[in-house]
Short mmCIF file of C-alpha atoms (C1' of nucleotides) in Angstrom, two decimals:
data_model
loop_
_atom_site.label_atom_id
_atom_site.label_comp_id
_atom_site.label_asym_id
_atom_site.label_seq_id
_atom_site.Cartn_x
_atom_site.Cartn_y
_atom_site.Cartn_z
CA UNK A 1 -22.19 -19.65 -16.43
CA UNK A 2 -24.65 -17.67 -14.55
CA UNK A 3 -25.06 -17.84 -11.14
CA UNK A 4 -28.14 -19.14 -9.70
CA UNK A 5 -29.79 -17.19 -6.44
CA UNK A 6 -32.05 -18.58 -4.09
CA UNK A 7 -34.64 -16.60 -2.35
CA UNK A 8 -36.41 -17.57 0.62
CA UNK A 9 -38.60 -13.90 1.46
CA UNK A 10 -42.13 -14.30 2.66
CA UNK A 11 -42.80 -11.05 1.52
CA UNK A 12 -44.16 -11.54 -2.55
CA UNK A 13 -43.61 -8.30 -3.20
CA UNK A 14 -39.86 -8.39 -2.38
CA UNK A 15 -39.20 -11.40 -3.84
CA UNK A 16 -40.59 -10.26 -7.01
CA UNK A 17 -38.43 -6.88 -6.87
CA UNK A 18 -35.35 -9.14 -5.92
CA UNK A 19 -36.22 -11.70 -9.04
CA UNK A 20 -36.34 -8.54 -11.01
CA UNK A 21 -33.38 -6.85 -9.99
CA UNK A 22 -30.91 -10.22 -9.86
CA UNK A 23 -32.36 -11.16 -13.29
CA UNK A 24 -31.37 -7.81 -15.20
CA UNK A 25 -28.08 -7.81 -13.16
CA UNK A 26 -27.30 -11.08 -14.85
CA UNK A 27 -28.50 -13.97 -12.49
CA UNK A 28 -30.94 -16.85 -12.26
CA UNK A 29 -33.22 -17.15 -9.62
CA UNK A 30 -35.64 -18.57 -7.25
CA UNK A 31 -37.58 -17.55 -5.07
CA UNK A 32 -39.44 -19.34 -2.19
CA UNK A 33 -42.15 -17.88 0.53
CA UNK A 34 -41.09 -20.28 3.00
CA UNK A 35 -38.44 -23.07 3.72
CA UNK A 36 -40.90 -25.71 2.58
CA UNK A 37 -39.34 -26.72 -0.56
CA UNK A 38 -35.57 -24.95 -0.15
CA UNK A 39 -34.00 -28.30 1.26
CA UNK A 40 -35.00 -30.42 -1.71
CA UNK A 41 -34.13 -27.83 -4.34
CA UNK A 42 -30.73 -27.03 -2.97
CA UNK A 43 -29.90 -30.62 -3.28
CA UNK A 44 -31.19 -30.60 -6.99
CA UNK A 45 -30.04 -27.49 -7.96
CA UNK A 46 -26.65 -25.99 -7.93
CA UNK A 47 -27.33 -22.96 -5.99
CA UNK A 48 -24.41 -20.25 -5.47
CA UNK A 49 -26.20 -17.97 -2.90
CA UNK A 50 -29.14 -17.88 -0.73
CA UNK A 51 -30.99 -14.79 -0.09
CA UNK A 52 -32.53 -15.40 3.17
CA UNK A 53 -35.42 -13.30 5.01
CA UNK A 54 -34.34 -13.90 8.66
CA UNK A 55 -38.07 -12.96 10.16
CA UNK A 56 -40.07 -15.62 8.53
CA UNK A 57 -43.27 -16.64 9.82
CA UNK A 58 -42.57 -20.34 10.71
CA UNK A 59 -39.00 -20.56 11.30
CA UNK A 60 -36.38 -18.20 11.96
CA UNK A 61 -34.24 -17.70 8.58
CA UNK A 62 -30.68 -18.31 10.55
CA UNK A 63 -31.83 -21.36 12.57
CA UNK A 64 -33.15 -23.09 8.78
CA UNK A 65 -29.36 -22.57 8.01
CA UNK A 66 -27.72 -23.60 10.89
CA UNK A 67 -29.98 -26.57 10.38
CA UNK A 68 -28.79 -27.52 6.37
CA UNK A 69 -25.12 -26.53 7.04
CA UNK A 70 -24.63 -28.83 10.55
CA UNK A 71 -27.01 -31.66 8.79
CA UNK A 72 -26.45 -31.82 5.36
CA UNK A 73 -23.31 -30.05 5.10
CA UNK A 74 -24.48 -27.74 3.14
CA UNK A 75 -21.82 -24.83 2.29
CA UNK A 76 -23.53 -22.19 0.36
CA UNK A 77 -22.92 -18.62 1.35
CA UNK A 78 -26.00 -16.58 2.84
CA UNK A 79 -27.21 -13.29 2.45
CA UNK A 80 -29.61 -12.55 5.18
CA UNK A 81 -31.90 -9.97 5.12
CA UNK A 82 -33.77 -8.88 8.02
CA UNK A 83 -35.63 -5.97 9.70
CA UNK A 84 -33.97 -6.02 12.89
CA UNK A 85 -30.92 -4.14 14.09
CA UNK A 86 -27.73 -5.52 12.53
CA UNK A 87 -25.40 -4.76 15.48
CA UNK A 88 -26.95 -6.85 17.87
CA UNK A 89 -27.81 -9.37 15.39
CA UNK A 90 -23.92 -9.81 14.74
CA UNK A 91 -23.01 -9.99 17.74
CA UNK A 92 -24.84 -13.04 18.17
CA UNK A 93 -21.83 -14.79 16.14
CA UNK A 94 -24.75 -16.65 13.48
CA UNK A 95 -22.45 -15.77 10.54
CA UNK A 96 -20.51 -17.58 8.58
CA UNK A 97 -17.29 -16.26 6.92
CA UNK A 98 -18.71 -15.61 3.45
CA UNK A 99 -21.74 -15.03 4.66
CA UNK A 100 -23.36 -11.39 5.01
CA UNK A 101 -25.95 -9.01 6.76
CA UNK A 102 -28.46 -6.75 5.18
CA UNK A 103 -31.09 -4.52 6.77
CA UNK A 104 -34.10 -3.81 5.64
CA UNK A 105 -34.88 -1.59 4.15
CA UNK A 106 -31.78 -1.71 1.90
CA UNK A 107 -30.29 -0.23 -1.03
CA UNK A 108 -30.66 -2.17 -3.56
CA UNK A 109 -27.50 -1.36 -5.67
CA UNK A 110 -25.31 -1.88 -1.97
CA UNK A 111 -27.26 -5.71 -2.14
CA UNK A 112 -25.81 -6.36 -5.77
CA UNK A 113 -22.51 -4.88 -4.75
CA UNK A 114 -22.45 -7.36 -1.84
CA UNK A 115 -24.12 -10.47 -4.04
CA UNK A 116 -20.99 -9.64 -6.09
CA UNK A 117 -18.59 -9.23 -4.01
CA UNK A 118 -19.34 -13.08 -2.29
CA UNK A 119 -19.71 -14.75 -5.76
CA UNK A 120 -16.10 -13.62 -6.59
CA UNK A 121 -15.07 -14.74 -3.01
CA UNK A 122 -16.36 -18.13 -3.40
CA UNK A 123 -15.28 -18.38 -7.19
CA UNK A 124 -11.98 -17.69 -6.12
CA UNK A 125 -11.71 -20.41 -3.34
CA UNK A 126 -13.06 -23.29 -5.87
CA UNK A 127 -10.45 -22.30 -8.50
CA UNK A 128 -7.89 -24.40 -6.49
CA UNK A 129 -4.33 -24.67 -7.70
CA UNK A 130 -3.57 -27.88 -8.05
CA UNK A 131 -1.47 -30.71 -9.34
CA UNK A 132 -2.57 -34.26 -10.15
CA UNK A 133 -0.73 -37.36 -11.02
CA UNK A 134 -2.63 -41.05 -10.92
CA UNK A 135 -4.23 -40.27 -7.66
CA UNK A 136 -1.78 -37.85 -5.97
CA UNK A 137 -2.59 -34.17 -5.37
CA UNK A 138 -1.20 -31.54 -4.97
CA UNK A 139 -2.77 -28.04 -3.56
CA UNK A 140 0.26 -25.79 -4.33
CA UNK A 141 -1.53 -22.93 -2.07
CA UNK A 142 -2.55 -25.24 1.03
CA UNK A 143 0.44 -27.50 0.31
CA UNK A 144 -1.71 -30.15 1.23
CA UNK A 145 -1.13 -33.33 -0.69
CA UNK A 146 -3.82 -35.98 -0.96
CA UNK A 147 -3.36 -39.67 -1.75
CA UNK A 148 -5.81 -42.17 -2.54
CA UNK A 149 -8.05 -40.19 -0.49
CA UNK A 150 -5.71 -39.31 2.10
CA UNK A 151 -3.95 -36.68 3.55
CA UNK A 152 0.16 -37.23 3.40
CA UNK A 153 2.42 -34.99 5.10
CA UNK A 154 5.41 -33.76 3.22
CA UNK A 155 8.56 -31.76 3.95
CA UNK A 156 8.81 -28.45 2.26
CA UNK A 157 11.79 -30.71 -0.06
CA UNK A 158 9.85 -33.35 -0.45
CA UNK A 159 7.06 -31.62 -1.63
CA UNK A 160 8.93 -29.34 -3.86
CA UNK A 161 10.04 -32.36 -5.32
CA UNK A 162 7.31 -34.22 -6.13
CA UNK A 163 5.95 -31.03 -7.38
CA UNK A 164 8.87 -30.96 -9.60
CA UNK A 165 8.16 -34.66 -10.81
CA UNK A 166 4.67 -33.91 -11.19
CA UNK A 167 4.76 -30.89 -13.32
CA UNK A 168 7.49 -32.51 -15.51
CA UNK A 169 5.48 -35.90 -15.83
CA UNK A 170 6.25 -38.51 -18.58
CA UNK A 171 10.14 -36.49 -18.47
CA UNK A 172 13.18 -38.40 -16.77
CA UNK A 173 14.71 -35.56 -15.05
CA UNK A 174 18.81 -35.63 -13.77
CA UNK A 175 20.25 -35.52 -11.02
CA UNK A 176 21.83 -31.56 -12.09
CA UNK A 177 18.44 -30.56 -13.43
CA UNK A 178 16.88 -31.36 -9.60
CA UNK A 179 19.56 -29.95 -7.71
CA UNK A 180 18.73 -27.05 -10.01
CA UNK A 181 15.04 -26.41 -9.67
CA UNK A 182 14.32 -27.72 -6.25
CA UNK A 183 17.65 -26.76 -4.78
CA UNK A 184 18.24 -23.95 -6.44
CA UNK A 185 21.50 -24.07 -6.40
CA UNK A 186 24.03 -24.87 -9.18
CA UNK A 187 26.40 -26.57 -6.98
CA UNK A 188 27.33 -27.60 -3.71
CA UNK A 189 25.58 -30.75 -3.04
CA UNK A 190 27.18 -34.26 -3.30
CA UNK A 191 27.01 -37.64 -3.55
CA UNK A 192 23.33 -38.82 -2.52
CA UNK A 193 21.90 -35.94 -1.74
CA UNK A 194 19.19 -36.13 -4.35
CA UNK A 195 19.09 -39.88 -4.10
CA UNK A 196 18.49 -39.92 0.11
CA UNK A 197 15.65 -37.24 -0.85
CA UNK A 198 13.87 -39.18 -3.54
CA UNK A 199 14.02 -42.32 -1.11
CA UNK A 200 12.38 -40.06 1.43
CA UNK A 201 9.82 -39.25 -0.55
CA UNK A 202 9.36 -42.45 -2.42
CA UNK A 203 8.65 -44.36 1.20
CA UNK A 204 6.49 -41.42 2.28
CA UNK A 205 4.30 -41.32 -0.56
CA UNK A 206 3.98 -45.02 -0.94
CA UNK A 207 5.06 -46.80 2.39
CA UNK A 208 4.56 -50.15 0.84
CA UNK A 209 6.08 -49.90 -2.19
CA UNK A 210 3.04 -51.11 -4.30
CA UNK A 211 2.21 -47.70 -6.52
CA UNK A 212 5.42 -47.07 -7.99
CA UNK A 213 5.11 -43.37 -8.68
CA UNK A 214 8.48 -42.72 -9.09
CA UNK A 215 10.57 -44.57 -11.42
CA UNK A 216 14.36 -45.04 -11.00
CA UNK A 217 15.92 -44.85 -14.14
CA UNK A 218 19.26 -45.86 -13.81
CA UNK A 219 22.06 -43.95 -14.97
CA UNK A 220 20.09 -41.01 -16.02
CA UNK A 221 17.48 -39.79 -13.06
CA UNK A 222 14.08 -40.03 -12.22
CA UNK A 223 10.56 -39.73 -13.54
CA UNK A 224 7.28 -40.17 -13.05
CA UNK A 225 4.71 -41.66 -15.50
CA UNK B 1 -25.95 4.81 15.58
CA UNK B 2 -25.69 8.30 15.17
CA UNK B 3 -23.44 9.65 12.19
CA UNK B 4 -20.71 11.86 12.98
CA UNK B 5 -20.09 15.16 11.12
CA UNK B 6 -17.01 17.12 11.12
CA UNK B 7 -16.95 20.64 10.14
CA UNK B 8 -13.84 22.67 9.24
CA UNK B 9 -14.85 26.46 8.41
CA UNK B 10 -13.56 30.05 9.95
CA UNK B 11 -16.55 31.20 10.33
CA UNK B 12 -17.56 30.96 13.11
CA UNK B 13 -21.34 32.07 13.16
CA UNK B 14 -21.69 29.77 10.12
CA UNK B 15 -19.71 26.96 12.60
CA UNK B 16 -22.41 27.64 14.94
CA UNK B 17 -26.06 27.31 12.90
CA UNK B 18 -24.25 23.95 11.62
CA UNK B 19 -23.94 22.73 14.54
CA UNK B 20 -27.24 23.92 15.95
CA UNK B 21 -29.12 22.48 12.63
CA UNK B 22 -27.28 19.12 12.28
CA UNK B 23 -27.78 18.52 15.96
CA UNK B 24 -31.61 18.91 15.35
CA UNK B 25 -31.61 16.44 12.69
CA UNK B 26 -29.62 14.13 14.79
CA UNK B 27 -26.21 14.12 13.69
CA UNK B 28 -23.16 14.52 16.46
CA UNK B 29 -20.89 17.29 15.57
CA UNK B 30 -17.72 18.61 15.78
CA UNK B 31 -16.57 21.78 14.66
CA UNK B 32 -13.33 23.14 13.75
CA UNK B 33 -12.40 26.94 12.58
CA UNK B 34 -9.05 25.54 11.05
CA UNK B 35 -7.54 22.72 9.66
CA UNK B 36 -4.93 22.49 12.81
CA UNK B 37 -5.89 19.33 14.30
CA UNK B 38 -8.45 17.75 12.03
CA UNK B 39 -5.98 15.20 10.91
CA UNK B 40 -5.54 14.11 14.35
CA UNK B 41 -9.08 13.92 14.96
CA UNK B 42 -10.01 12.19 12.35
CA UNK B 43 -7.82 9.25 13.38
CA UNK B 44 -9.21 8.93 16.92
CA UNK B 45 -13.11 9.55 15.79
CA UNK B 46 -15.20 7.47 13.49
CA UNK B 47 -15.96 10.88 11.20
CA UNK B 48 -18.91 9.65 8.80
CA UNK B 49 -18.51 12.97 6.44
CA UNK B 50 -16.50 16.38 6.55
CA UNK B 51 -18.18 19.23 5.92
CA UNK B 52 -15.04 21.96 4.69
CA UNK B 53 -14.75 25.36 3.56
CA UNK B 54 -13.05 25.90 0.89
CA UNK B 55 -11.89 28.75 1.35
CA UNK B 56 -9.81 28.33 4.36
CA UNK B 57 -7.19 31.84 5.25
CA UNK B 58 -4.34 29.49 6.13
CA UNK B 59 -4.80 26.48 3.19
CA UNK B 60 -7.19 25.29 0.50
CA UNK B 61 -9.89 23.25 1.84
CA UNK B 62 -9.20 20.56 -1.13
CA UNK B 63 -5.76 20.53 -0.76
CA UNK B 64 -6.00 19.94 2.68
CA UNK B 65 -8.19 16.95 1.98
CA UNK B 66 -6.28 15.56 -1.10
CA UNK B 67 -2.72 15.25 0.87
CA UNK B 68 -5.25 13.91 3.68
CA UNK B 69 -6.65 11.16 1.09
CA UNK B 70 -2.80 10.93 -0.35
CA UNK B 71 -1.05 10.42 2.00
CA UNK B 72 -2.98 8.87 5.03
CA UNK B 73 -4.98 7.11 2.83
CA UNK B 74 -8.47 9.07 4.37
CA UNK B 75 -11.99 7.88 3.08
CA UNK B 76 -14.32 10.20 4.32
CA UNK B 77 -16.85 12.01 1.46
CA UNK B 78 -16.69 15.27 1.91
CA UNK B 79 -19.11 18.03 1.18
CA UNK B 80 -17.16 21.57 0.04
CA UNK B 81 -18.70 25.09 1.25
CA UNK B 82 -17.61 27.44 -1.43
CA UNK B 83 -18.68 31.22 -1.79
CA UNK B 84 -19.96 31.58 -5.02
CA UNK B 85 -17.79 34.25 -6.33
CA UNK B 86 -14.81 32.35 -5.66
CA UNK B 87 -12.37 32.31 -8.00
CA UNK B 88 -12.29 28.56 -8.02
CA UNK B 89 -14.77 26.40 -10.08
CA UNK B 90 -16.06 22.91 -9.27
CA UNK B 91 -15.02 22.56 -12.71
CA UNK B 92 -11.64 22.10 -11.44
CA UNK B 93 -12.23 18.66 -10.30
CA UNK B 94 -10.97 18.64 -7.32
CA UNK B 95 -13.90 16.13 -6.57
CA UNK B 96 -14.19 12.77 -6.20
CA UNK B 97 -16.45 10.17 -6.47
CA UNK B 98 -18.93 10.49 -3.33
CA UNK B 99 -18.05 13.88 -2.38
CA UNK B 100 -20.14 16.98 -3.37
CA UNK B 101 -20.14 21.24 -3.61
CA UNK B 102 -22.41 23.66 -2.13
CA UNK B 103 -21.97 27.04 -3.07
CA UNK B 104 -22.23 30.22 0.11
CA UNK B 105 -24.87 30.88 0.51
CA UNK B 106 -27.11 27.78 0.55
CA UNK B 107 -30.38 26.47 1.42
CA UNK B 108 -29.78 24.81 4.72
CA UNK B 109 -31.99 22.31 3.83
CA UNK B 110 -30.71 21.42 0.50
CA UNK B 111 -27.38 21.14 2.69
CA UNK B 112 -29.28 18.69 4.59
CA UNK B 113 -30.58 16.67 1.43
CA UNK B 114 -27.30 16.20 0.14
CA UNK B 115 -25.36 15.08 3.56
CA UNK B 116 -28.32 12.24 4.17
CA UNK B 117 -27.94 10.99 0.33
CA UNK B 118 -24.35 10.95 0.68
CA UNK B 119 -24.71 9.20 4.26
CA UNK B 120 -27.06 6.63 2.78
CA UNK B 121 -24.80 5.89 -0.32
CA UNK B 122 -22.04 5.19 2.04
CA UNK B 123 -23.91 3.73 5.36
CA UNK B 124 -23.04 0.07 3.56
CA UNK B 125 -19.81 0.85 5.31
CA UNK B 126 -21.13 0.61 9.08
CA UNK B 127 -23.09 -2.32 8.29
CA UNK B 128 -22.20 -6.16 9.09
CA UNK B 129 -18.71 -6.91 8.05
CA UNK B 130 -17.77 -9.86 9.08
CA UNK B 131 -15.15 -12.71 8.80
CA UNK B 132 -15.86 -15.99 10.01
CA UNK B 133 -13.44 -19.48 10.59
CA UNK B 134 -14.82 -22.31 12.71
CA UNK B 135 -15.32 -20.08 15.88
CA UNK B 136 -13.99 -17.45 15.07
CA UNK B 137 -15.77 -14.22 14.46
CA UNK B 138 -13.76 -10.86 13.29
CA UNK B 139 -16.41 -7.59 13.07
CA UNK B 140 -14.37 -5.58 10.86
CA UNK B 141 -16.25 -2.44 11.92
CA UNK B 142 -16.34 -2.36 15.65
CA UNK B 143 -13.06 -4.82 15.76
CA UNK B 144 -14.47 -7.00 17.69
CA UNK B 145 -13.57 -10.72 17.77
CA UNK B 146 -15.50 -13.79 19.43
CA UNK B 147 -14.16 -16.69 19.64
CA UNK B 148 -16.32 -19.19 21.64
CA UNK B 149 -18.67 -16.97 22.33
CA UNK B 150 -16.23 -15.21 24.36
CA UNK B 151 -15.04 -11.88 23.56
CA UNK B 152 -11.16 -11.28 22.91
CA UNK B 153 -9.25 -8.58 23.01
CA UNK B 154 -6.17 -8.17 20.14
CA UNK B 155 -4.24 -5.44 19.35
CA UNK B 156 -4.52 -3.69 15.63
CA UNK B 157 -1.58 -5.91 14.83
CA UNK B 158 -3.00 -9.25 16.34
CA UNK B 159 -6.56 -8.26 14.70
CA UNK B 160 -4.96 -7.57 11.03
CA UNK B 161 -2.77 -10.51 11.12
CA UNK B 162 -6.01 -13.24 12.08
CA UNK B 163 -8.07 -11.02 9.73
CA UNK B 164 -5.88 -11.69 7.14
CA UNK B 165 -5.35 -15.34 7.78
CA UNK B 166 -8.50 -16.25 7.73
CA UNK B 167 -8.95 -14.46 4.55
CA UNK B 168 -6.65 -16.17 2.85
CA UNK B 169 -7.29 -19.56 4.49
CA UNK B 170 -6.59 -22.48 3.09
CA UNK B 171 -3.39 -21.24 1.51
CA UNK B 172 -0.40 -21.23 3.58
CA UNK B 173 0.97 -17.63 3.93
CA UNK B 174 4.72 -16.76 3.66
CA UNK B 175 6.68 -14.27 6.09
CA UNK B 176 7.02 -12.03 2.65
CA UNK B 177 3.27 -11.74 2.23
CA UNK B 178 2.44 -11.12 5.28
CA UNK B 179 5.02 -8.40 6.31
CA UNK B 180 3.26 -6.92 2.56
CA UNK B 181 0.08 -7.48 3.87
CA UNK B 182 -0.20 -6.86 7.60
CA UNK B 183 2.45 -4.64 8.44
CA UNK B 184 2.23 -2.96 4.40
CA UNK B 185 5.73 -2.63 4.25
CA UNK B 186 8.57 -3.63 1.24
CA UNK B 187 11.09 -4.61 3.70
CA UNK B 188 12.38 -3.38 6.72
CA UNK B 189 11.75 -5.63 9.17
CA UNK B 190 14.19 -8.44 10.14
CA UNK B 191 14.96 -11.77 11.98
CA UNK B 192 11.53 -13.44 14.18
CA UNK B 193 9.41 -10.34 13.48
CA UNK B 194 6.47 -12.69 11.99
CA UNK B 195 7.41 -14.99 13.84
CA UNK B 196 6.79 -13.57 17.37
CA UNK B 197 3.65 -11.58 16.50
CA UNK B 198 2.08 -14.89 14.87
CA UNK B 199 2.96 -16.41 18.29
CA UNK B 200 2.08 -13.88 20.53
CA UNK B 201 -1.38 -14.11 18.36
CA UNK B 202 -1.55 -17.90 18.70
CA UNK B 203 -1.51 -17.52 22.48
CA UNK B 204 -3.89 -15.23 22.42
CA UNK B 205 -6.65 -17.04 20.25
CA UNK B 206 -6.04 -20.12 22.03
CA UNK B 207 -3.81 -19.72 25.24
CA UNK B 208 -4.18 -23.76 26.39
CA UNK B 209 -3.27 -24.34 22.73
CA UNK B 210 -6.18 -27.31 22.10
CA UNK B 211 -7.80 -25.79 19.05
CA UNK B 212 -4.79 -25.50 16.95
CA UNK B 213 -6.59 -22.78 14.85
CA UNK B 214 -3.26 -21.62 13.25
CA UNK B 215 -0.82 -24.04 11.62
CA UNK B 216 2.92 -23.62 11.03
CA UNK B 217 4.04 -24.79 7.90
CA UNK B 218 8.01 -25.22 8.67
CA UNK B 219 9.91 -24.00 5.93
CA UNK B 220 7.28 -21.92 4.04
CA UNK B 221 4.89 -19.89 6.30
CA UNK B 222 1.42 -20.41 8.25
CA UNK B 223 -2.12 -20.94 7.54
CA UNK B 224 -5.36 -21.32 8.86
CA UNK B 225 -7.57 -24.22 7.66
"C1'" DA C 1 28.58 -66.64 -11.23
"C1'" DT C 2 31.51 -62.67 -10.81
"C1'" DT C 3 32.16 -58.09 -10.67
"C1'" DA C 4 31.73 -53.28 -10.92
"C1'" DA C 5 28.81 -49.50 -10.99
"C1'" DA C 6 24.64 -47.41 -9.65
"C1'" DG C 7 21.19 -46.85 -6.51
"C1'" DG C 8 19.05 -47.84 -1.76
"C1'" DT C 9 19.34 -47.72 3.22
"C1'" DT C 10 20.65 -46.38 7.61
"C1'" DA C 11 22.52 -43.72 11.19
"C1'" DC C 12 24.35 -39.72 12.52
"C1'" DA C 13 26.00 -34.89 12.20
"C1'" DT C 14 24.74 -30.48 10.94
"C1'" DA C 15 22.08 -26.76 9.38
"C1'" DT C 16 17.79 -24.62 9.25
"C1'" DT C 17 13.90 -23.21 11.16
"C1'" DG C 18 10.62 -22.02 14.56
"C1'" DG C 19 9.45 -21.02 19.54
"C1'" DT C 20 10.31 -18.40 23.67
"C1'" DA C 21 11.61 -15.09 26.94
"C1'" DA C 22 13.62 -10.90 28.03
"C1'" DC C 23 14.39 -6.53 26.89
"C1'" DA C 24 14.31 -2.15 24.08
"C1'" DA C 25 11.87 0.99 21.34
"C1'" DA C 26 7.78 2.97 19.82
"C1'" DA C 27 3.21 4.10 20.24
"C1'" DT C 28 -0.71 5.15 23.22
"C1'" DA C 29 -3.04 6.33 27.11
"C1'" DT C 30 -3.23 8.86 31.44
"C1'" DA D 1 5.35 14.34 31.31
"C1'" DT D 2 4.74 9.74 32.82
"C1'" DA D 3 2.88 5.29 32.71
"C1'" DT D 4 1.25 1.64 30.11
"C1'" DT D 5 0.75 -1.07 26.22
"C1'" DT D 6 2.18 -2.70 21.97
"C1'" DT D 7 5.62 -4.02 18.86
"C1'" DG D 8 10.35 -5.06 17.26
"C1'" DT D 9 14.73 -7.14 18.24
"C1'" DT D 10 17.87 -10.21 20.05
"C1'" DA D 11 19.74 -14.23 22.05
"C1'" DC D 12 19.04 -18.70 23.12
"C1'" DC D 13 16.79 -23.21 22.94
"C1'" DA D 14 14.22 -27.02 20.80
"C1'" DA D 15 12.55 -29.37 16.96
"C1'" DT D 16 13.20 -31.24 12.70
"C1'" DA D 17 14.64 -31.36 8.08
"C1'" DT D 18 18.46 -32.28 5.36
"C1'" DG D 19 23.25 -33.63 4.00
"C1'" DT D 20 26.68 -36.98 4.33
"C1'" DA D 21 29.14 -41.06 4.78
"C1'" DA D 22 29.40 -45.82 5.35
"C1'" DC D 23 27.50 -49.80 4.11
"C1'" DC D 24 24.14 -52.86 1.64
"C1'" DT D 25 21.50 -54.33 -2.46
"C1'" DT D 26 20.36 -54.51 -7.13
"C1'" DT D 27 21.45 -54.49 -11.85
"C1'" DA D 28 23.61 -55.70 -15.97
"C1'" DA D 29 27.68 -56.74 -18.56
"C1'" DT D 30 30.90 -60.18 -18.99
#
DNA sequence: ATTAAAGGTTACATATTGGTAACAAAATAT
DNA sequence: ATATTTTGTTACCAATATGTAACCTTTAAT
């Protein structure tokens, strides 16, 4: 799907040259000559960058942000552009990580290089890694694990484990076929070992024993369905 | 800021109305009439383009540069002086992407065209880099880092080992990725190597240790989020 | 209901893992 | 060359995750 640029440039000119530009490079757009209307469309609209003129006439371009992001939470990445001196600008610490910093006047192949470069940044953080069962889930890169809305704490075992579960869902798995793939080893372990670590994680994930994620099935293992 | 030329050429009258020229339009210099301790150089100054004879007595100019860009990993475009009748052709291709050929004897002012289009094309380089989580603020170009408004200093370790936390953050980074990452290395390093310089870092970032801005994830690695 | 087998529970021992400080080595600055 | 800083290494300590064993509970077959 294409992504869809916002422009906020007071300058008509530019904003038609940037409209131009983004549009044969591939992108949607639109453009604004002040902040009058931006707050309204962003919540419409799915935007995935905002092009922002720092020097505009009524408000400066950086405080507008600040404004969205620590009042509406909003969390799209920002170009600015602006005719000042970058260093000192910078220094000043308005950035965001994922956000960027273009003076005018500016190439306008470097500004497509840079739109591009953020896109695939955020793209990348959205396409999460996760694992769901009912309403447990699993980030396998943050190893956080969320259920019913909140955040559990696991062991590096016990999530492993439920990872395990997860992945094979609807599958009883053995006791040997555990040790296996979250142990990793062929042998060594006795006794409870997997049971104790399944009872761990049963009474972490559901103190109260009212969900029922993980099934005992006795004689052959455990499974989750 | 002003861009820094470097100049490597045995000539030392054409060292000399290089110098003299470049200065006028602005550009800091610093001439060499061999190839003796440009490498060093080029590691303690921020070099914005090399202007090199090719032609050197003791070594090819472009060989000189290639086992540069080879082996230490150099970036700088380069511009190659060449005297016509040489018995080497930009044919060759010996050039890369960015860097360019004048022929002895030239226009001085076509000289100068070429070094300010090849500064422009790469100027996106000393613009705002930046990295951003909660209050932390990297500047990838000048290395500086804020955090709280307040300046702090880390080492090139310290710096590349936030930088690349906060990067990848969100994900929780093991002691193999970033010995790959930070220190660039296959192996070689043993024991509480991470370990202490993710510490030493942590003190650093936040010495009364109330912000918590880097988590340790017992058993797999550590992670900013 | 009795019983035996399987799984759950608990407490404790042990192993693993990370933090810390001190020092050595390497890199840098003077 | 010498001093200083940075980085790696080691040894030790603290935290905690995990394994184990002993005991308890549940299940299901009789």
């Amino acid at each position: 799907m294409k992504a869809q640029i916002l422009i906020v440039e007071d300058d008509k000119d530019l904003i038609e040259l940037l409209e131009y530009r983004l549009s044969k490079e591939g992108y949607e757009t639109l453009g604004f000559l002040s902040t009058k209307n931006v707050k309204k469309v962003i919540n419409e609209e799915i935007i995935d960058l905002i092009l922002m003129d720092r020097n505009l006439p009524d408000i400066e371009g950086s405080e507008f942000i600040s404004m969205l992001r620590e009042k509406d939470g909003m969390d799209i990445p920002v170009i600015y552009l602006s005719a000042k001196d970058s260093k000192y600008h910078v220094r000043e610490g308005f950035l965001r990580g994922g956000d960027d910093y273009v003076t005018k006047p500016f190439e306008m192949t470097e500004l497509m290089l840079r739109i591009e470069a953020i896109l695939r940044r955020t793209k990348k953080n959205s396409q999460a890694n996760n694992v769901t069962f009912r309403d447990i889930h699993l980030d396998l890169n943050s190893r956080i694990v969320i259920i019913e809305n909140r955040e559990v704490e696991l062991t590096k075992l016990e999530f492993d484990l439920l990872h395990t579960l997860i992945i094979h869902q609807g599958n009883v798995l053995k006791r040997d076929f555990l040790l296996k793939n979250v142990w990793g080893k062929g042998a060594g372990y006795q006794g409870r070992t997997v049971n104790v670590a399944l009872n761990r994680l049963k009474e972490k994930i559901d103190p109260d024993k009212s969900k029922d994620y993980i099934k005992t099935v006795r004689g052959v293992g455990y499974t989750i369905q």
